[in-house]
Amino acid sequence: MCGIIGYIGDKDATPILLNGIKKLEYRGYDSWGLAIIQDEIGLVKSTGKISEAKLDPLELEGRIGIAHTRWATHGGVTNENAHPHISCRKEIAIVHNGIIENYQEIKESLLDEGHCFTSQTDSEVIAHLLERYYHKSKDIKEALLATVKKIKGNFAFLAIFQDEPNMIVGARKDSPLVLGLGKDEIFLASDVLSFIEHTDKVVFLDNLEIAMVKKGSLRIFDFKGKEVQKGITQVAWEASDVSKKEFAHYTLKEIYEQYSSIKSSLYQDPVKLREFCKSIKEAKKLFITASGTSFHAGLVARYIFSKISKVYCEAILASEFSQIIEWVDKDAVIMAISQSGETADVLNAIKGAKEKGAKILSIVNVMNSTLDRESDLAFYLNCGPEIGVAATKSFTAQLTLIYLLAFAMANDFIGVNKLRKLNDYVEFILKEEDKIIEIADKYKVSNDFYFIGRSIHYPIALEGALKLKELSYIHAEGMAAGELKHGTLALIDSKTPVVVLNPEDNTYYETLSNALEMKARGAKIIGVSNLINEVYDDFILLPKIEDSLYPIIEVMPLQILAYHIAIDRGADVDRPRNLAKSVTVK
Ligand code: AGP
């Protein structure tokens, strides 16, 4: 899952492309590169982060170019494997996001034809295939259609041709590709954020489409070569949404944005809400599917729909969804949850479910994302773009929306009003930051961390552990408190910090006894509750709120704890190693 961008216009392309891939870095950041149309195709690429790039833009002056930021899937992090990849005669350069599943067999046939490969990547076959077909037909459209027919897997790629210096072409299958229409300039990119400061007029390429872009002209065809007319969408996001403002990191900014994002996630279309409730009520089976943090929101939904709406449902990891597909049919409803709306496992799960006739309801943050466009009904989080790789504000917005749907299904308007008041408690939590910074400093050298909770607190224990793992690289495990005695208790000793989620609700005393069991084995207990207790070595105070609503509030101290431990350990919190914001490969 890489980030790609192309520019064609009157301005100097290099600074625009560099800035664009900087904005796309959350999709992958182990190496980068760009290619510019000059007398010949000018190329520069390097391992490491763009922000550390030492590039003399004059070296690569031009009006048309493509660029890439990489998240390695095939081939290590080397200059050779960085994109753009170039054809043997150096006349065609390409950048690619996705995975070419049949690249080895293609590579063998190209090697037999005498093509020379310079990388271990799957992507490089695209440059050589375009070269093979272009030299046969001398027709770029034909070469493009022949190439997309040949490759299997998921891809979005851009290409420039020395023979056609006024054109950029692109193709999309399962990986996102959008076009930005500016004044006398056109952008082609993995997402809107990379060019939002230039234009908010966007054309979303659908699956199995190619784009042929010349200055002032844009033509789109399907993979059969038939021309397709597309509408222009004005996107709601602005350039200021993608700035860090006064914060040191996007992650911290997005944690603090929860003061407004929880409220804005409640602004939902009542007609859609009614349609959602009706679909759920009529469904014979309800499956929730998602990945990572969004799956933790799905686990909370399972508890809340059961408790508040008296609706039974199953929450299935998107990567495991194919294992239960035989239970999905036209009477089933799938609720898919995804911040990016581009997570390949989730798209794959709903693709299978749609083929079985199921209805797809989704909760997404990115409008016009693939999941949004593939759904029968989509709810938006309204929390603005989330740049930090670790999901924070999108999670609490997902939870708030899930509670709103649960209360709506139960016609519980008191519950909805309680949701509206939640904001007051966000400030309470954010004020605890200094206290949490002290705790972070105390435990920053730990090698292992446990998070425990019962009932609706269990998914939050999972989320707390995930945040700590992905931000600080400390091994952390979230678990249902009742499971400790069945094995994990063996790992507990005097060096083990354990975060105990224990607000004053019907799980309070059972969880307290679990904390005492661990304390008896020397564990350091960090209590997260509205009630202090001597069992806690350290304590993070929560406000006293409606029992069922605690997940939305109690996760924030865990986000702040993970953030500060990561900072103390010198980690790059916005770009954790080996991760990417949107996982567009299976
Ligand atoms: C969470 O902090 C991670 N970035 C990751 O687990 C993420 O939640 C997962 O990849 C799902 O992403 P999505 O919500 O965009 O589908």
Coordinates of C-alpha atoms and ligand atoms in Angstrom, one line a residue:
M1 CA 0.0 0.0 0.0
C2 CA 1.9 2.8 -1.4
G3 CA 1.0 6.4 -2.4
I4 CA 1.2 7.5 -6.0
I5 CA 0.7 10.9 -7.6
G6 CA 1.0 12.4 -11.1
Y7 CA 0.9 16.1 -12.3
I8 CA 0.4 17.7 -15.6
G9 CA 0.1 21.4 -16.0
D10 CA 2.0 24.7 -16.3
K11 CA 3.7 24.8 -12.9
D12 CA 7.0 23.1 -12.1
A13 CA 6.0 19.5 -11.3
T14 CA 8.8 18.5 -8.9
P15 CA 7.9 20.6 -5.8
I16 CA 4.2 19.7 -6.4
L17 CA 4.9 16.0 -6.6
L18 CA 7.3 16.1 -3.6
N19 CA 4.7 17.8 -1.5
G20 CA 2.0 15.4 -2.8
I21 CA 3.9 12.3 -1.8
K22 CA 4.7 13.9 1.6
K23 CA 0.9 14.1 2.1
L24 CA 0.7 10.4 1.0
E25 CA 3.4 9.2 3.3
Y26 CA 0.9 7.7 5.8
R27 CA 0.3 5.1 3.1
G28 CA 4.0 3.9 3.2
Y29 CA 7.2 5.6 3.9
D30 CA 10.3 3.3 3.4
S31 CA 11.4 4.9 0.1
W32 CA 10.3 7.4 -2.5
G33 CA 11.0 8.6 -6.1
L34 CA 9.8 10.7 -9.0
A35 CA 10.1 10.8 -12.8
I36 CA 9.8 13.9 -14.8
I37 CA 9.3 14.4 -18.5
Q38 CA 12.4 16.3 -19.9
D39 CA 14.3 15.7 -23.1
E40 CA 14.6 12.2 -21.6
I41 CA 12.7 10.9 -18.6
G42 CA 14.5 12.3 -15.5
L43 CA 14.4 10.0 -12.5
V44 CA 15.4 10.3 -8.9
K45 CA 14.6 7.8 -6.1
S46 CA 15.9 7.0 -2.6
T47 CA 15.3 4.9 0.5
G48 CA 14.2 6.8 3.7
K49 CA 11.7 9.5 4.3
I50 CA 10.9 12.3 1.8
S51 CA 11.2 14.8 4.7
E52 CA 14.9 13.8 4.8
A53 CA 15.3 14.1 1.0
K54 CA 18.3 16.1 -0.2
L55 CA 17.0 16.9 -3.7
D56 CA 17.9 19.9 -5.9
P57 CA 14.5 20.5 -7.7
L58 CA 16.3 22.2 -10.5
E59 CA 17.9 18.9 -11.3
L60 CA 14.5 17.7 -12.3
E61 CA 12.6 20.5 -13.8
G62 CA 9.5 19.8 -15.9
R63 CA 5.8 20.3 -16.2
I64 CA 4.7 16.6 -16.2
G65 CA 5.7 13.9 -13.8
I66 CA 4.8 11.0 -11.5
A67 CA 5.9 10.2 -8.0
H68 CA 5.7 7.4 -5.4
T69 CA 6.1 6.7 -1.7
R70 CA 6.6 3.0 -0.9
W71 CA 5.4 0.4 1.6
A72 CA 7.5 -2.6 0.6
T73 CA 5.6 -5.8 -0.3
H74 CA 7.9 -7.5 -2.8
G75 CA 11.7 -6.8 -2.6
G76 CA 13.5 -5.2 0.3
V77 CA 13.9 -1.4 1.0
T78 CA 16.5 -0.5 -1.5
N79 CA 17.0 2.2 -4.1
E80 CA 16.6 -0.3 -6.9
N81 CA 13.2 -1.4 -5.5
A82 CA 12.0 2.2 -5.0
H83 CA 9.6 3.5 -7.6
P84 CA 9.5 4.8 -10.4
H85 CA 10.5 1.8 -12.4
I86 CA 11.6 2.3 -16.0
S87 CA 11.5 0.2 -19.1
C88 CA 14.6 -1.2 -20.8
R89 CA 14.9 1.6 -23.3
K90 CA 14.2 4.1 -20.5
E91 CA 11.3 5.5 -22.5
I92 CA 8.5 4.5 -20.1
A93 CA 8.4 5.1 -16.3
I94 CA 5.7 3.8 -14.0
V95 CA 4.6 4.1 -10.3
H96 CA 2.3 1.4 -8.8
N97 CA 0.2 0.8 -5.7
G98 CA -1.0 -2.7 -5.0
I99 CA 0.2 -6.3 -5.7
I100 CA 0.7 -8.0 -9.0
E101 CA -0.1 -11.6 -8.1
N102 CA 1.1 -13.2 -11.4
Y103 CA 4.3 -11.1 -11.7
Q104 CA 6.7 -14.0 -11.6
E105 CA 5.3 -15.8 -14.7
I106 CA 5.1 -12.4 -16.6
K107 CA 8.7 -11.6 -15.6
E108 CA 9.9 -15.0 -16.9
S109 CA 8.2 -14.4 -20.3
L110 CA 9.7 -10.9 -20.5
L111 CA 13.1 -12.2 -19.5
D112 CA 12.8 -14.7 -22.3
E113 CA 12.1 -11.8 -24.7
G114 CA 15.3 -10.1 -23.5
H115 CA 13.9 -7.6 -21.1
C116 CA 16.3 -6.6 -18.3
F117 CA 15.0 -6.2 -14.8
T118 CA 16.7 -3.9 -12.2
S119 CA 14.5 -4.6 -9.1
Q120 CA 13.0 -7.5 -7.2
T121 CA 9.6 -5.8 -7.2
D122 CA 6.3 -7.1 -8.7
S123 CA 5.6 -3.6 -10.0
E124 CA 8.5 -3.4 -12.5
V125 CA 6.7 -5.9 -14.8
I126 CA 4.2 -3.1 -15.7
A127 CA 7.0 -0.9 -17.2
H128 CA 8.2 -3.8 -19.4
L129 CA 4.7 -4.9 -20.4
L130 CA 3.9 -1.4 -21.5
E131 CA 7.2 -1.4 -23.4
R132 CA 6.4 -4.8 -25.1
Y133 CA 2.9 -3.7 -26.2
Y134 CA 3.7 -0.1 -27.1
H135 CA 6.5 -1.2 -29.4
K136 CA 4.1 -3.6 -31.1
S137 CA 1.3 -1.1 -31.6
K138 CA 2.9 2.4 -31.1
D139 CA -0.5 3.1 -29.5
I140 CA -0.5 4.0 -25.8
K141 CA -4.1 3.2 -25.2
E142 CA -3.7 -0.2 -26.8
A143 CA -0.6 -0.9 -24.8
L144 CA -2.4 0.1 -21.6
L145 CA -5.4 -2.1 -22.3
A146 CA -3.1 -5.0 -23.1
T147 CA -1.2 -4.5 -20.0
V148 CA -4.2 -4.3 -17.6
K149 CA -5.6 -7.5 -19.2
K150 CA -2.3 -9.3 -18.5
I151 CA -1.8 -8.4 -14.9
K152 CA -3.7 -10.0 -12.0
G153 CA -4.1 -8.7 -8.4
N154 CA -4.9 -5.2 -7.3
F155 CA -3.4 -2.2 -8.8
A156 CA -3.4 1.5 -9.4
F157 CA -0.6 2.7 -11.6
L158 CA 0.5 5.8 -13.5
A159 CA 2.9 5.9 -16.5
I160 CA 4.7 8.5 -18.6
F161 CA 6.0 7.9 -22.1
Q162 CA 9.0 9.7 -23.6
D163 CA 7.3 9.4 -27.0
E164 CA 4.2 11.2 -25.7
P165 CA 5.7 14.0 -23.5
N166 CA 2.3 15.7 -23.0
M167 CA 0.5 12.8 -21.4
I168 CA 0.1 10.8 -18.2
V169 CA -1.9 7.6 -18.2
G170 CA -3.3 5.6 -15.3
A171 CA -5.3 2.4 -14.5
R172 CA -7.2 1.2 -11.5
K173 CA -8.3 -2.2 -10.3
D174 CA -9.3 -2.5 -6.6
S175 CA -6.6 0.1 -5.5
P176 CA -7.8 3.7 -5.3
L177 CA -7.1 6.3 -8.0
V178 CA -8.7 9.8 -8.1
L179 CA -8.2 12.7 -10.4
G180 CA -8.0 16.4 -9.3
L181 CA -9.2 19.0 -11.9
G182 CA -7.4 22.3 -11.3
K183 CA -7.1 25.4 -13.4
D184 CA -5.1 24.3 -16.5
E185 CA -3.7 21.4 -14.4
I186 CA -4.7 17.8 -13.6
F187 CA -3.6 15.6 -10.7
L188 CA -3.9 11.8 -10.6
A189 CA -3.4 10.3 -7.1
S190 CA -4.1 7.6 -4.5
D191 CA -6.2 10.1 -2.6
V192 CA -7.6 13.6 -2.5
L193 CA -5.4 14.8 0.4
S194 CA -2.3 14.8 -1.8
F195 CA -3.6 17.7 -4.0
I196 CA -6.4 19.2 -1.9
E197 CA -4.5 22.5 -1.5
H198 CA -4.7 22.9 -5.4
T199 CA -8.3 21.8 -6.1
D200 CA -11.4 20.2 -4.5
K201 CA -12.9 19.2 -7.8
V202 CA -12.4 15.5 -8.1
V203 CA -13.2 12.6 -10.5
F204 CA -13.3 9.2 -8.8
L205 CA -12.1 6.4 -11.1
D206 CA -14.3 3.3 -10.7
N207 CA -12.9 -0.2 -10.8
L208 CA -11.5 -1.5 -14.1
E209 CA -11.0 1.9 -15.7
I210 CA -8.1 3.7 -17.3
A211 CA -7.5 7.4 -17.6
M212 CA -5.6 9.2 -20.4
V213 CA -4.7 12.7 -19.4
K214 CA -3.3 15.5 -21.6
K215 CA -3.1 19.1 -20.6
G216 CA -6.7 20.4 -20.7
S217 CA -8.1 17.0 -21.7
L218 CA -9.1 13.9 -19.8
R219 CA -10.5 10.7 -21.3
I220 CA -11.6 7.7 -19.3
F221 CA -12.2 4.2 -20.7
D222 CA -13.2 0.9 -19.2
F223 CA -10.8 -2.1 -19.6
K224 CA -12.6 -3.1 -22.8
G225 CA -11.6 0.3 -24.3
K226 CA -15.1 1.8 -24.2
E227 CA -15.2 5.5 -23.3
V228 CA -16.9 6.4 -20.0
Q229 CA -18.3 9.8 -19.0
K230 CA -17.7 10.7 -15.3
G231 CA -19.2 13.3 -13.0
I232 CA -17.1 15.8 -11.0
T233 CA -17.4 15.7 -7.2
Q234 CA -16.6 18.7 -5.0
V235 CA -15.0 17.2 -1.9
A236 CA -15.8 18.6 1.6
W237 CA -12.2 18.5 2.9
E238 CA -9.9 21.5 2.9
A239 CA -6.1 22.0 2.9
S240 CA -6.2 23.2 6.5
D241 CA -7.7 19.8 7.5
V242 CA -4.4 18.3 6.6
S243 CA -2.2 20.6 8.6
K244 CA -0.8 19.7 12.1
K245 CA -1.8 23.2 13.3
E246 CA 0.0 23.9 16.6
F247 CA 0.5 20.2 17.5
A248 CA 3.8 18.4 17.3
H249 CA 2.2 15.4 15.6
Y250 CA -1.0 14.6 13.7
T251 CA -1.6 11.8 16.2
L252 CA -1.7 14.3 19.1
K253 CA -3.8 16.8 17.0
E254 CA -6.3 14.1 16.2
I255 CA -6.5 13.0 19.9
Y256 CA -7.4 16.6 20.8
E257 CA -9.8 16.9 17.9
Q258 CA -12.0 14.4 19.7
Y259 CA -13.4 17.3 21.5
S260 CA -15.3 18.2 18.3
S261 CA -15.2 15.0 16.3
I262 CA -17.4 13.1 18.7
K263 CA -20.1 15.8 18.4
S264 CA -19.8 16.0 14.6
S265 CA -20.2 12.2 14.3
L266 CA -23.7 12.7 15.7
Y267 CA -24.8 14.8 12.7
Q268 CA -26.5 12.1 10.8
D269 CA -29.3 12.1 8.2
P270 CA -32.5 11.0 10.1
V271 CA -33.8 9.3 6.9
K272 CA -30.7 7.2 6.6
L273 CA -30.9 6.4 10.3
R274 CA -34.4 5.1 9.8
E275 CA -33.4 3.1 6.8
F276 CA -30.5 1.6 8.7
C277 CA -32.8 0.6 11.6
K278 CA -35.3 -0.9 9.2
S279 CA -32.6 -2.9 7.4
I280 CA -31.3 -4.2 10.6
K281 CA -34.7 -5.1 11.9
E282 CA -35.6 -6.9 8.7
A283 CA -32.3 -8.8 8.5
K284 CA -32.4 -12.5 9.4
K285 CA -28.7 -12.3 10.1
L286 CA -26.4 -9.4 10.9
F287 CA -22.6 -9.7 10.5
I288 CA -20.2 -6.9 11.4
T289 CA -16.8 -7.0 9.7
A290 CA -13.7 -4.8 9.9
S291 CA -10.0 -4.8 10.6
G292 CA -7.7 -3.5 13.3
T293 CA -9.1 -0.6 15.4
S294 CA -12.3 -0.6 13.3
F295 CA -12.9 -4.3 14.3
H296 CA -12.6 -3.2 18.0
A297 CA -15.4 -0.8 17.3
G298 CA -17.3 -3.7 15.8
L299 CA -16.8 -5.7 19.0
V300 CA -18.3 -2.8 21.0
A301 CA -21.2 -2.7 18.5
R302 CA -21.9 -6.4 19.1
Y303 CA -22.3 -5.8 22.9
I304 CA -24.2 -2.5 22.5
F305 CA -26.7 -3.8 19.7
S306 CA -27.4 -6.8 22.0
K307 CA -27.8 -4.8 25.2
I308 CA -29.5 -1.6 24.0
S309 CA -31.2 -2.6 20.7
K310 CA -31.8 -6.3 21.5
V311 CA -30.3 -7.2 18.2
Y312 CA -28.0 -10.3 18.0
C313 CA -25.1 -10.1 15.6
E314 CA -21.7 -11.6 14.9
A315 CA -18.5 -9.6 14.6
I316 CA -16.1 -11.3 12.2
L317 CA -12.5 -10.1 11.3
A318 CA -12.5 -9.1 7.7
S319 CA -9.5 -11.2 6.9
E320 CA -11.4 -14.2 8.3
F321 CA -14.8 -13.4 6.7
S322 CA -14.4 -15.9 3.9
Q323 CA -14.5 -18.7 6.5
I324 CA -18.1 -18.0 7.3
I325 CA -19.3 -16.9 3.8
E326 CA -21.6 -19.9 3.4
W327 CA -23.8 -18.4 6.2
V328 CA -24.2 -15.2 4.2
D329 CA -27.2 -14.9 1.8
K330 CA -29.9 -12.5 0.6
D331 CA -31.4 -12.3 4.1
A332 CA -28.1 -11.2 5.7
V333 CA -27.0 -7.6 6.3
I334 CA -23.3 -6.8 6.6
M335 CA -22.2 -3.8 8.6
A336 CA -18.7 -3.0 7.4
I337 CA -16.6 -0.5 9.4
S338 CA -13.5 1.2 7.9
Q339 CA -11.9 4.6 8.5
S340 CA -10.2 4.7 5.1
G341 CA -12.9 2.7 3.2
E342 CA -10.0 1.1 1.2
T343 CA -8.9 -1.7 3.5
A344 CA -8.5 -4.7 1.1
D345 CA -9.7 -7.3 3.6
V346 CA -12.9 -5.4 4.2
L347 CA -13.5 -4.8 0.4
N348 CA -12.9 -8.4 -0.2
A349 CA -15.3 -9.5 2.5
I350 CA -18.2 -7.2 1.2
K351 CA -17.4 -8.3 -2.4
G352 CA -18.1 -11.9 -1.3
A353 CA -21.2 -11.0 0.6
K354 CA -22.6 -8.9 -2.3
E355 CA -22.2 -11.9 -4.6
K356 CA -24.3 -13.9 -2.1
G357 CA -27.0 -11.2 -2.3
A358 CA -26.4 -9.6 1.1
K359 CA -27.1 -5.9 1.9
I360 CA -24.1 -3.8 2.7
L361 CA -24.3 -1.0 5.3
S362 CA -21.1 0.8 6.1
I363 CA -19.5 3.2 8.5
V364 CA -16.7 5.1 6.8
N365 CA -14.7 8.3 7.3
V366 CA -13.5 8.8 3.7
M367 CA -16.4 9.8 1.4
N368 CA -16.3 8.4 -2.1
S369 CA -13.9 5.7 -0.9
T370 CA -14.4 2.3 -2.5
L371 CA -16.3 1.0 0.5
D372 CA -18.6 4.0 0.4
R373 CA -19.3 3.5 -3.3
E374 CA -19.8 -0.3 -2.9
S375 CA -22.3 0.0 0.0
D376 CA -26.1 0.1 -0.2
L377 CA -26.1 2.6 2.7
A378 CA -23.0 4.5 4.1
F379 CA -22.7 6.6 7.3
Y380 CA -19.9 9.1 7.5
L381 CA -17.9 9.8 10.6
N382 CA -17.6 13.5 9.8
C383 CA -14.4 13.7 11.8
G384 CA -12.2 15.1 9.0
P385 CA -9.1 13.4 7.5
E386 CA -7.1 11.2 9.9
I387 CA -3.4 11.4 9.0
G388 CA -1.8 9.7 11.9
V389 CA -1.4 6.0 11.2
A390 CA -2.8 5.1 14.6
A391 CA -6.6 5.5 14.5
T392 CA -7.7 7.8 17.3
K393 CA -10.5 10.3 16.6
S394 CA -12.0 7.9 13.9
F395 CA -12.4 5.2 16.6
T396 CA -14.3 7.4 19.1
A397 CA -16.4 8.7 16.2
Q398 CA -17.1 5.1 15.1
L399 CA -18.2 4.3 18.7
T400 CA -20.4 7.4 19.0
L401 CA -22.1 6.6 15.7
I402 CA -22.6 2.9 16.7
Y403 CA -24.3 4.1 20.0
L404 CA -26.4 6.5 18.0
L405 CA -27.5 3.6 15.7
A406 CA -28.2 1.4 18.8
F407 CA -30.3 4.0 20.5
A408 CA -32.1 4.8 17.3
M409 CA -33.0 1.1 16.9
A410 CA -34.3 1.1 20.5
N411 CA -36.1 4.4 20.0
D412 CA -34.2 5.6 23.0
F413 CA -34.0 9.4 22.7
I414 CA -32.7 9.8 26.3
G415 CA -29.7 7.7 25.2
V416 CA -29.2 10.0 22.2
N417 CA -29.3 13.0 24.5
K418 CA -26.7 11.5 26.8
L419 CA -24.5 11.0 23.8
R420 CA -24.8 14.7 23.0
K421 CA -23.4 15.5 26.4
L422 CA -20.3 13.4 26.1
N423 CA -18.2 16.3 24.9
D424 CA -18.0 17.8 28.4
Y425 CA -16.2 14.7 29.5
V426 CA -13.7 14.8 26.7
E427 CA -12.2 18.0 28.1
F428 CA -12.1 16.2 31.6
I429 CA -9.9 13.5 30.0
L430 CA -7.7 15.8 28.1
K431 CA -6.9 17.6 31.3
E432 CA -5.5 14.4 32.7
E433 CA -2.6 14.5 30.1
D434 CA 0.0 15.7 32.6
K435 CA -0.8 12.9 34.9
I436 CA -0.6 10.4 32.0
I437 CA 2.8 11.9 31.0
E438 CA 4.1 10.9 34.4
I439 CA 2.8 7.4 34.1
A440 CA 4.2 7.1 30.6
D441 CA 7.6 8.2 31.9
K442 CA 7.5 5.6 34.6
Y443 CA 6.7 2.7 32.3
K444 CA 8.5 3.7 29.1
V445 CA 11.2 1.0 29.5
S446 CA 8.7 -1.9 30.0
N447 CA 9.0 -4.8 27.5
D448 CA 5.5 -6.1 28.0
F449 CA 2.2 -4.5 28.9
Y450 CA -1.3 -6.0 29.5
F451 CA -4.6 -4.3 29.2
I452 CA -7.7 -6.0 30.8
G453 CA -11.4 -5.3 31.0
R454 CA -14.7 -7.1 31.1
S455 CA -17.8 -6.8 28.9
I456 CA -17.8 -3.6 26.8
H457 CA -14.4 -2.7 28.3
Y458 CA -12.8 -5.8 26.8
P459 CA -12.7 -4.4 23.2
I460 CA -11.2 -1.2 24.7
A461 CA -8.5 -3.3 26.4
L462 CA -7.7 -4.7 22.9
E463 CA -7.6 -1.2 21.5
G464 CA -5.3 0.1 24.3
A465 CA -2.9 -2.7 23.5
L466 CA -3.0 -2.1 19.8
K467 CA -2.3 1.7 20.2
L468 CA 0.7 0.9 22.5
K469 CA 2.1 -1.7 20.1
E470 CA 1.8 0.3 16.9
L471 CA 3.1 3.6 18.4
S472 CA 5.8 2.4 20.9
Y473 CA 6.7 -1.1 19.5
I474 CA 6.3 -2.5 23.1
H475 CA 4.7 -6.0 23.2
A476 CA 1.2 -5.4 24.6
E477 CA -1.8 -7.7 25.0
G478 CA -5.4 -6.8 25.6
M479 CA -7.6 -9.4 27.1
A480 CA -10.9 -10.2 28.8
A481 CA -10.1 -9.9 32.5
G482 CA -11.8 -13.3 33.2
E483 CA -9.3 -15.1 30.9
L484 CA -6.2 -14.2 33.0
K485 CA -6.4 -17.3 35.3
H486 CA -6.6 -19.5 32.2
G487 CA -2.9 -18.9 31.3
T488 CA -1.7 -15.3 31.0
L489 CA -1.4 -15.0 34.7
A490 CA 1.8 -17.1 34.4
L491 CA 3.5 -14.2 32.6
I492 CA 2.7 -11.7 35.3
D493 CA 5.7 -10.6 37.5
S494 CA 7.0 -7.5 39.3
K495 CA 8.1 -5.9 36.0
T496 CA 4.7 -6.2 34.3
P497 CA 2.5 -3.1 34.1
V498 CA -1.2 -3.9 33.7
V499 CA -3.8 -1.3 32.7
V500 CA -7.1 -2.2 34.3
L501 CA -10.2 -0.7 32.8
N502 CA -12.6 -0.6 35.7
P503 CA -15.3 2.1 35.8
E504 CA -18.0 1.7 38.3
D505 CA -20.5 -0.6 36.5
N506 CA -21.7 -4.2 36.8
T507 CA -18.2 -5.5 36.1
Y508 CA -16.5 -3.4 38.8
Y509 CA -16.0 -6.0 41.6
E510 CA -15.0 -8.9 39.3
T511 CA -12.4 -6.8 37.6
L512 CA -11.2 -5.5 40.9
S513 CA -10.5 -9.0 42.1
N514 CA -8.6 -9.7 38.9
A515 CA -6.5 -6.7 39.6
L516 CA -5.9 -8.0 43.1
E517 CA -4.9 -11.4 41.7
M518 CA -2.2 -9.8 39.5
K519 CA -1.1 -7.5 42.3
A520 CA -0.5 -10.6 44.4
R521 CA 2.0 -11.7 41.8
G522 CA 3.8 -8.4 41.8
A523 CA 2.3 -6.7 38.8
K524 CA 2.2 -2.9 38.6
I525 CA -1.5 -2.0 38.3
I526 CA -2.5 1.2 36.4
G527 CA -6.2 1.8 37.2
V528 CA -8.5 3.6 34.8
S529 CA -11.7 4.3 36.6
N530 CA -14.0 6.9 38.2
L531 CA -13.3 5.2 41.5
I532 CA -9.8 5.2 43.1
N533 CA -8.7 2.1 45.0
E534 CA -5.6 1.1 46.9
V535 CA -4.9 -1.8 44.5
Y536 CA -3.8 0.7 41.9
D537 CA -0.1 1.7 41.8
D538 CA -1.0 4.4 39.3
F539 CA -4.4 5.8 38.6
I540 CA -6.1 7.7 35.7
L541 CA -9.3 9.3 36.8
L542 CA -12.4 9.0 34.6
P543 CA -15.5 11.1 35.0
K544 CA -18.7 9.4 36.3
I545 CA -20.9 8.9 33.3
E546 CA -23.7 6.6 32.0
D547 CA -22.4 3.1 32.4
S548 CA -22.9 1.9 28.9
L549 CA -21.1 4.9 27.4
Y550 CA -17.6 4.4 29.0
P551 CA -15.9 2.8 26.0
I552 CA -16.0 6.2 24.1
I553 CA -14.3 8.0 27.0
E554 CA -12.0 5.4 28.6
V555 CA -10.1 4.8 25.4
M556 CA -8.7 8.4 25.3
P557 CA -6.3 8.0 28.2
L558 CA -5.0 4.9 26.6
Q559 CA -4.4 6.8 23.3
I560 CA -2.5 9.6 25.3
L561 CA -0.5 7.0 27.3
A562 CA 0.6 5.2 24.1
Y563 CA 1.5 8.5 22.5
H564 CA 3.7 9.7 25.3
I565 CA 5.4 6.3 25.8
A566 CA 6.2 6.3 22.1
I567 CA 7.5 9.9 22.3
D568 CA 9.7 9.0 25.3
R569 CA 11.1 6.1 23.4
G570 CA 11.9 8.3 20.4
A571 CA 9.5 6.6 18.0
D572 CA 8.1 8.4 14.9
V573 CA 4.5 8.4 16.2
D574 CA 2.8 9.6 12.9
R575 CA 4.7 7.0 10.8
P576 CA 5.2 3.9 12.9
R577 CA 7.7 1.5 11.3
N578 CA 6.3 -1.2 9.0
L579 CA 2.8 0.2 9.1
A580 CA 0.6 2.2 6.8
K581 CA -2.7 4.1 7.3
S582 CA -4.7 2.3 4.7
V583 CA -4.0 -1.4 4.2
T584 CA -4.9 -1.8 0.5
V585 CA -3.3 -5.3 0.1
K586 CA -4.8 -8.6 1.4
Ligands
AGP1 C1 -5.2 1.4 13.8 O1 -4.6 2.3 14.5 C2 -4.5 0.9 12.6 N1 -4.1 2.0 11.8 C3 -5.1 -0.2 11.9 O2 -5.3 -1.3 12.7 C4 -6.5 0.2 11.2 O3 -7.4 0.3 12.2 C5 -6.9 -1.0 10.3 O4 -5.9 -1.1 9.3 C6 -8.2 -0.7 9.6 O5 -8.2 0.4 8.9 P1 -9.6 1.1 8.3 O6 -10.4 1.5 9.5 O7 -9.1 2.2 7.5 O8 -10.3 0.0 7.5

